Every structure is written in structure tokens, then in C-alpha cells.
Amino acid sequence: MSLDPSFVGRTYPPTAPYQVGREKIREFATAIGATDPAHHDPEAARALGHPDVVAPPTFPVVVTMAANRQIIEDPALGVDYSRVVHGDQRFAYTRPVIAGDELVCVNTIEDITSRGGHGFLTTRTDVRTAAGEPVVAVWSKIVVRGEA
């Protein structure tokens, strides 16, 4: 089943708020080898002007991967997740993610193309605080491999 191009422009409902925890930021930073003290020590983060520890730049993947289930699990779109490989990821920040943030995601399908028998799906996830403050936009491209 190929991806349905009529989904381009579709926006999904906002997700439930995700509470960003200090320990979650520390664990993520440790897992990726991010040693900057601002990711681990609240005092180091405060010295830089932040109210608490600051998440590494790729941390929003924790929130957006879960949010993207809305798209991946939409049966009408036609994504066979067993055939998916990661294509690209990029971030455009308004401000850093900080421990204590409550983040809400809104997913939009920006592009669907087909090349060489493979489907290419580009999504944008706008991440805001529960109060509506913009934090980061995250673009993701996945490739749905065609049948061999």
C-alpha cells in the first residue's frame, strides 16, 4: 500500500501535555554523551540564566516520536511501519526545553512523495508549552521502503 498524497496539509489534534522532568533530561543527556553541566546541574543552568536544567538539542525527539504515532497509526495514510527507515530530522528552536516544561505537540503532514518505488513522508511537529508558548518545530522524514 502506498502513502496517500491527499494527506499533505493534514494537521492532527494536539497531544496531551508531556511533563519534562529533570531526571529525564539528565538520563537523555547521559545516554547521548552530552556532558555540559547545564544538562545535569540546576545551579549550572541557573548560572546561564535558565530556571532549571536545559535539555540537549535533540531531546524533543522523546516527545515528538510519541506524538508521531498519531500519523504512523492512521490506517488511511498507509504507513507500513515494518518497512520504515529514518530519513532526516531537523529542529528550529524558539527557546530551549527546560525541566518543568509542559509540552504539547501538533503534527502536520508537510509532504508525501514517491521515488524509486519508495514513499517519503515529511512531518512537522510544532512543540509548544501547555500555555501556548512556542518552543521548537521538529521536521522528520521517514522512508517507507517499497516491496522488493
PDB file of C-alpha atoms in Angstrom, residues 4-78:
ATOM      1  CA  ASP A   4      -1.951   8.620   0.330  1.00  0.00           C
ATOM      2  CA  PRO A   5      -0.816  12.034  -1.010  1.00  0.00           C
ATOM      3  CA  SER A   6      -4.189  13.594  -0.115  1.00  0.00           C
ATOM      4  CA  PHE A   7      -2.905  13.688   3.490  1.00  0.00           C
ATOM      5  CA  VAL A   8      -0.492  16.564   2.703  1.00  0.00           C
ATOM      6  CA  GLY A   9      -1.542  19.519   4.843  1.00  0.00           C
ATOM      7  CA  ARG A  10      -3.431  17.403   7.357  1.00  0.00           C
ATOM      8  CA  THR A  11      -2.982  18.530  10.953  1.00  0.00           C
ATOM      9  CA  TYR A  12      -3.714  16.218  13.853  1.00  0.00           C
ATOM     10  CA  PRO A  13      -5.212  17.196  17.233  1.00  0.00           C
ATOM     11  CA  PRO A  14      -2.866  18.445  19.977  1.00  0.00           C
ATOM     12  CA  THR A  15      -1.362  15.752  22.190  1.00  0.00           C
ATOM     13  CA  ALA A  16      -1.830  15.542  25.928  1.00  0.00           C
ATOM     14  CA  PRO A  17       0.786  17.606  27.793  1.00  0.00           C
ATOM     15  CA  TYR A  18       4.165  15.960  28.437  1.00  0.00           C
ATOM     16  CA  GLN A  19       5.817  16.979  31.713  1.00  0.00           C
ATOM     17  CA  VAL A  20       9.565  17.416  31.161  1.00  0.00           C
ATOM     18  CA  GLY A  21      11.357  16.073  34.210  1.00  0.00           C
ATOM     19  CA  ARG A  22      14.815  16.971  35.442  1.00  0.00           C
ATOM     20  CA  GLU A  23      15.790  13.301  35.686  1.00  0.00           C
ATOM     21  CA  LYS A  24      14.519  12.593  32.167  1.00  0.00           C
ATOM     22  CA  ILE A  25      16.782  15.363  30.843  1.00  0.00           C
ATOM     23  CA  ARG A  26      19.732  14.019  32.833  1.00  0.00           C
ATOM     24  CA  GLU A  27      19.113  10.454  31.617  1.00  0.00           C
ATOM     25  CA  PHE A  28      18.815  11.579  27.991  1.00  0.00           C
ATOM     26  CA  ALA A  29      21.963  13.704  28.258  1.00  0.00           C
ATOM     27  CA  THR A  30      23.893  10.812  29.763  1.00  0.00           C
ATOM     28  CA  ALA A  31      22.614   8.398  27.098  1.00  0.00           C
ATOM     29  CA  ILE A  32      23.854  10.605  24.253  1.00  0.00           C
ATOM     30  CA  GLY A  33      27.095  11.615  25.954  1.00  0.00           C
ATOM     31  CA  ALA A  34      26.120  15.266  26.498  1.00  0.00           C
ATOM     32  CA  THR A  35      28.367  16.391  29.347  1.00  0.00           C
ATOM     33  CA  ASP A  36      27.547  20.112  29.510  1.00  0.00           C
ATOM     34  CA  PRO A  37      26.808  20.830  33.193  1.00  0.00           C
ATOM     35  CA  ALA A  38      23.651  22.756  32.222  1.00  0.00           C
ATOM     36  CA  HIS A  39      22.081  19.406  31.251  1.00  0.00           C
ATOM     37  CA  HIS A  40      22.798  17.861  34.655  1.00  0.00           C
ATOM     38  CA  ASP A  41      23.165  20.539  37.335  1.00  0.00           C
ATOM     39  CA  PRO A  42      20.401  23.057  38.127  1.00  0.00           C
ATOM     40  CA  GLU A  43      22.938  25.532  39.539  1.00  0.00           C
ATOM     41  CA  ALA A  44      24.993  25.435  36.326  1.00  0.00           C
ATOM     42  CA  ALA A  45      21.800  26.026  34.314  1.00  0.00           C
ATOM     43  CA  ARG A  46      20.779  28.928  36.585  1.00  0.00           C
ATOM     44  CA  ALA A  47      24.212  30.481  36.137  1.00  0.00           C
ATOM     45  CA  LEU A  48      23.381  30.627  32.413  1.00  0.00           C
ATOM     46  CA  GLY A  49      20.019  32.278  33.098  1.00  0.00           C
ATOM     47  CA  HIS A  50      17.751  29.217  32.932  1.00  0.00           C
ATOM     48  CA  PRO A  51      15.310  28.292  35.714  1.00  0.00           C
ATOM     49  CA  ASP A  52      16.369  24.605  35.712  1.00  0.00           C
ATOM     50  CA  VAL A  53      18.398  22.077  33.718  1.00  0.00           C
ATOM     51  CA  VAL A  54      18.350  22.534  29.947  1.00  0.00           C
ATOM     52  CA  ALA A  55      17.624  19.650  27.600  1.00  0.00           C
ATOM     53  CA  PRO A  56      20.141  18.750  24.885  1.00  0.00           C
ATOM     54  CA  PRO A  57      19.075  19.959  21.425  1.00  0.00           C
ATOM     55  CA  THR A  58      17.808  16.551  20.281  1.00  0.00           C
ATOM     56  CA  PHE A  59      15.697  15.928  23.415  1.00  0.00           C
ATOM     57  CA  PRO A  60      12.395  16.861  21.703  1.00  0.00           C
ATOM     58  CA  VAL A  61      12.624  13.521  19.875  1.00  0.00           C
ATOM     59  CA  VAL A  62      11.434  11.959  23.154  1.00  0.00           C
ATOM     60  CA  VAL A  63       8.175  13.892  22.860  1.00  0.00           C
ATOM     61  CA  THR A  64       7.745  14.010  19.082  1.00  0.00           C
ATOM     62  CA  MET A  65       8.331  10.288  18.483  1.00  0.00           C
ATOM     63  CA  ALA A  66       5.399   9.516  20.764  1.00  0.00           C
ATOM     64  CA  ALA A  67       3.304  12.261  19.170  1.00  0.00           C
ATOM     65  CA  ASN A  68       4.026  10.948  15.668  1.00  0.00           C
ATOM     66  CA  ARG A  69       2.132   7.766  16.498  1.00  0.00           C
ATOM     67  CA  GLN A  70      -0.962   9.769  15.505  1.00  0.00           C
ATOM     68  CA  ILE A  71       0.363   9.793  11.959  1.00  0.00           C
ATOM     69  CA  ILE A  72       2.037   6.378  11.815  1.00  0.00           C
ATOM     70  CA  GLU A  73      -1.022   4.633  13.243  1.00  0.00           C
ATOM     71  CA  ASP A  74      -3.518   6.393  10.939  1.00  0.00           C
ATOM     72  CA  PRO A  75      -4.671   3.392   8.860  1.00  0.00           C
ATOM     73  CA  ALA A  76      -5.918   5.531   5.976  1.00  0.00           C
ATOM     74  CA  LEU A  77      -2.445   7.043   5.402  1.00  0.00           C
ATOM     75  CA  GLY A  78      -0.882   3.694   4.520  1.00  0.00           C
TER      76      GLY A  78
END
